[in-house]
């Protein structure tokens, strides 16, 4: 059996930052990732990272914007810590080697972003995630640790109430391995592929969330799913909020900048839940454009001029040209909202600790919660680094005093036996088919606007798919890069998580942030200013609730 | 109304080390819109026809670098290569694994050598302890200094350049275009304090093995232009250390020969490249050339109006416009 003191699963920004913290604390660290670290989905983040560093800006304004953006579901103590760490975190990443865009005076350039009272989003053109990922990976590369690249997580091993290791599948050799650990940090990112229309990479299948849930961890606020307002039509490829931050307009088929109806003060730079609902409302009112790939609105950059568009939004130009055949310098970009981010995740505190000893989580896989019911653009990259570091430190501390894991070979066999059975069936369900049907169900019934009837139907369909998954079949007999097996593992994970999203959404009879119930259109602070906690039980997720942490900011109506 | 579709024929390289002795090609035919990316088509094959087809992919938006492969014999990202133009040009779409990396299965290659070369250029900031970074603020860097990185920060490590590089294929000592573009990125970084050490290291570390064919620049999906950065590294290495290698001495000798005489003095170039003693090592080849093409080894002379060439050199050296 492989053993390490701290095992980090996921090698995006949160996982790498956790690994760096644990290595610097002197622990023997391993990183397990389904992708080579430089291929992580963190690299797809475009717009920037928030930090109130200018003399005119203030940390308090960043805190307030985040609290307001969260629709008062974010924990204010965690948000205060988070925003205070922003400046030092960005400086550290710069010192690690990240190449940021610069202002003429040599300082870090900043741009405006949605829901922010000040232009505080620091960026690297429109590939900030890639710049940070390169900077951090190349810094981490100077340290000693073990990398298990292209390994899929299948299960966490819990003994005597604490997490003591995990089982993962090495794609290259086709072998399941048990890795013993004193601490495990899950930084496996989101599960956006639960939806068909998503900006997320194909690899975003929530493996860490599902493994934590199976192990008995709480999943928090899973019903809060962010839909990004501007995804490219058909492919749902992300068009950064930075496009509007740089001055882009949204227009409907009547040629109106329709955001004036929904956010009269800041128009296109309202927070994402507001802008996404506005686009859907315009389309439902018949003011969208129609095409073979569905309804859409226009994102216009033409008035910004060729020079600005091509330098600050270089990747966006490439995406529009390659994937939509559109030149944003001269034509509007057809956009429609798509699933983008999960505010929910594995419930943690500010140190990344979960309810299970030995288990930590950070990044999009975790829910601290700082984003509450709606995340602000530019806060997720910051979250990965701030809380990745905290989780790595806490995991290292725990590993220092924890006893060696008490696992034996039989644990591996027990864990892997059900998966092996998938390959020995002569008949059964195809994992790709189940995945596609799940995505259709979630797109149709658990989208931007929700209601009781839709959610009940969605739940019925997800449960039917889960029942069919019991008979999933893997037909590929090869050991090497058996993606059919990976498909099945991932689909099983996503079906479990889909159920927690629908159950949480059905129970929450109010509208808050990204969760919009047409049958309960008002926010209901008296009943619902609390976090949803989902715990796995025999007959599905069992819900309980926990209070929101308050410090200074009284809930108010959100107006942008 | 849906867009019209075309019937697209895919011939896909298949190889499973457990059962196949040699690679085979499997044909799939699908009706697809012409703007469909090759990756989307392959994923449809996986989902609807053949779940055993194996490949790497993740973001589908040309930012993760996973899905580089040979599409009709060119190293491309499958996610941003549309089927329409491929079919128009080639009639079908042949999909194969990248070159210069051993095939593990189907379209999946072993990238160990590629990553090893990347590690070899020490891709991280090297800092002089005597020159610490400012404690609580970012390093100052002007937009002009950022410009010096050129397009290298856009590199997504997809290895399309590595796959298309004949020098990688020919010489295990050559680090490959991606690693050299990465090295360039650290060489021009104003925060890095090992510039000279890096340049000295690479001058003897395979820099001059580049064949200047520019296939890497042609293959790069992010316009990183590795061959141009390799050229920059060569100039920077000579400026930092002088010409120490056969490759760099050849380049400098070539430049000087043209400047001095207006044409290439082959004898002198050989001496400049290999040194007076090394000249003897080249005697055999020199004799063979002399027998076949004696004009190559003719007496050196200066062309008429050689001073015009000197003017061009002077203009290039000062960076002003060359005389018409």
mmCIF file of N, CA, C and O in Angstrom, chain A residues 441 444-446 451-464 502 506:
data_model
loop_
_atom_site.group_PDB
_atom_site.id
_atom_site.type_symbol
_atom_site.label_atom_id
_atom_site.label_comp_id
_atom_site.label_asym_id
_atom_site.label_seq_id
_atom_site.Cartn_x
_atom_site.Cartn_y
_atom_site.Cartn_z
ATOM 1 N N UNK A 441 -32.287 16.275 -17.908
ATOM 2 C CA UNK A 441 -33.197 16.476 -16.781
ATOM 3 C C UNK A 441 -32.814 17.734 -16.003
ATOM 4 O O UNK A 441 -33.668 18.569 -15.696
ATOM 5 N N UNK A 444 -33.484 20.973 -17.932
ATOM 6 C CA UNK A 444 -34.904 21.264 -18.106
ATOM 7 C C UNK A 444 -35.599 21.621 -16.789
ATOM 8 O O UNK A 444 -36.413 22.535 -16.744
ATOM 9 N N UNK A 445 -35.280 20.912 -15.710
ATOM 10 C CA UNK A 445 -36.089 21.043 -14.490
ATOM 11 C C UNK A 445 -35.395 21.755 -13.331
ATOM 12 O O UNK A 445 -36.039 22.113 -12.356
ATOM 13 N N UNK A 446 -34.092 21.897 -13.386
ATOM 14 C CA UNK A 446 -33.382 22.463 -12.228
ATOM 15 C C UNK A 446 -32.463 23.589 -12.701
ATOM 16 O O UNK A 446 -31.297 23.673 -12.336
ATOM 17 N N UNK A 451 -39.548 25.710 -9.960
ATOM 18 C CA UNK A 451 -40.829 25.670 -9.242
ATOM 19 C C UNK A 451 -41.063 24.253 -8.750
ATOM 20 O O UNK A 451 -40.361 23.321 -9.159
ATOM 21 N N UNK A 452 -42.067 24.113 -7.873
ATOM 22 C CA UNK A 452 -42.274 22.835 -7.193
ATOM 23 C C UNK A 452 -42.515 21.682 -8.178
ATOM 24 O O UNK A 452 -41.909 20.614 -8.055
ATOM 25 N N UNK A 453 -43.384 21.923 -9.162
ATOM 26 C CA UNK A 453 -43.731 20.827 -10.088
ATOM 27 C C UNK A 453 -42.492 20.366 -10.862
ATOM 28 O O UNK A 453 -42.241 19.165 -10.996
ATOM 29 N N UNK A 454 -41.720 21.329 -11.350
ATOM 30 C CA UNK A 454 -40.499 20.980 -12.096
ATOM 31 C C UNK A 454 -39.516 20.217 -11.216
ATOM 32 O O UNK A 454 -38.906 19.234 -11.639
ATOM 33 N N UNK A 455 -39.346 20.696 -10.002
ATOM 34 C CA UNK A 455 -38.356 20.062 -9.126
ATOM 35 C C UNK A 455 -38.773 18.643 -8.770
ATOM 36 O O UNK A 455 -37.937 17.737 -8.699
ATOM 37 N N UNK A 456 -40.089 18.440 -8.571
ATOM 38 C CA UNK A 456 -40.563 17.082 -8.272
ATOM 39 C C UNK A 456 -40.315 16.154 -9.460
ATOM 40 O O UNK A 456 -39.887 15.016 -9.289
ATOM 41 N N UNK A 457 -40.584 16.674 -10.651
ATOM 42 C CA UNK A 457 -40.351 15.862 -11.844
ATOM 43 C C UNK A 457 -38.851 15.587 -12.013
ATOM 44 O O UNK A 457 -38.440 14.471 -12.329
ATOM 45 N N UNK A 458 -38.054 16.631 -11.770
ATOM 46 C CA UNK A 458 -36.599 16.451 -11.853
ATOM 47 C C UNK A 458 -36.120 15.392 -10.874
ATOM 48 O O UNK A 458 -35.309 14.521 -11.225
ATOM 49 N N UNK A 459 -36.651 15.439 -9.667
ATOM 50 C CA UNK A 459 -36.244 14.479 -8.645
ATOM 51 C C UNK A 459 -36.659 13.059 -9.042
ATOM 52 O O UNK A 459 -35.880 12.108 -8.902
ATOM 53 N N UNK A 460 -37.864 12.957 -9.577
ATOM 54 C CA UNK A 460 -38.335 11.639 -10.001
ATOM 55 C C UNK A 460 -37.394 11.063 -11.076
ATOM 56 O O UNK A 460 -36.983 9.904 -11.008
ATOM 57 N N UNK A 461 -37.032 11.916 -12.023
ATOM 58 C CA UNK A 461 -36.173 11.430 -13.115
ATOM 59 C C UNK A 461 -34.769 11.086 -12.620
ATOM 60 O O UNK A 461 -34.180 10.085 -13.026
ATOM 61 N N UNK A 462 -34.224 11.928 -11.737
ATOM 62 C CA UNK A 462 -32.873 11.651 -11.228
ATOM 63 C C UNK A 462 -32.877 10.341 -10.445
ATOM 64 O O UNK A 462 -31.966 9.515 -10.574
ATOM 65 N N UNK A 463 -33.919 10.119 -9.659
ATOM 66 C CA UNK A 463 -33.983 8.874 -8.880
ATOM 67 C C UNK A 463 -34.141 7.667 -9.792
ATOM 68 O O UNK A 463 -33.556 6.608 -9.536
ATOM 69 N N UNK A 464 -34.897 7.838 -10.873
ATOM 70 C CA UNK A 464 -35.036 6.725 -11.836
ATOM 71 C C UNK A 464 -33.679 6.417 -12.472
ATOM 72 O O UNK A 464 -33.317 5.254 -12.661
ATOM 73 N N UNK A 502 -31.289 18.745 -6.304
ATOM 74 C CA UNK A 502 -32.745 18.827 -6.484
ATOM 75 C C UNK A 502 -33.459 18.812 -5.130
ATOM 76 O O UNK A 502 -34.384 19.594 -4.903
ATOM 77 N N UNK A 506 -35.783 21.805 -3.834
ATOM 78 C CA UNK A 506 -37.203 21.554 -3.559
ATOM 79 C C UNK A 506 -37.557 22.044 -2.144
ATOM 80 O O UNK A 506 -38.584 22.684 -1.917
#
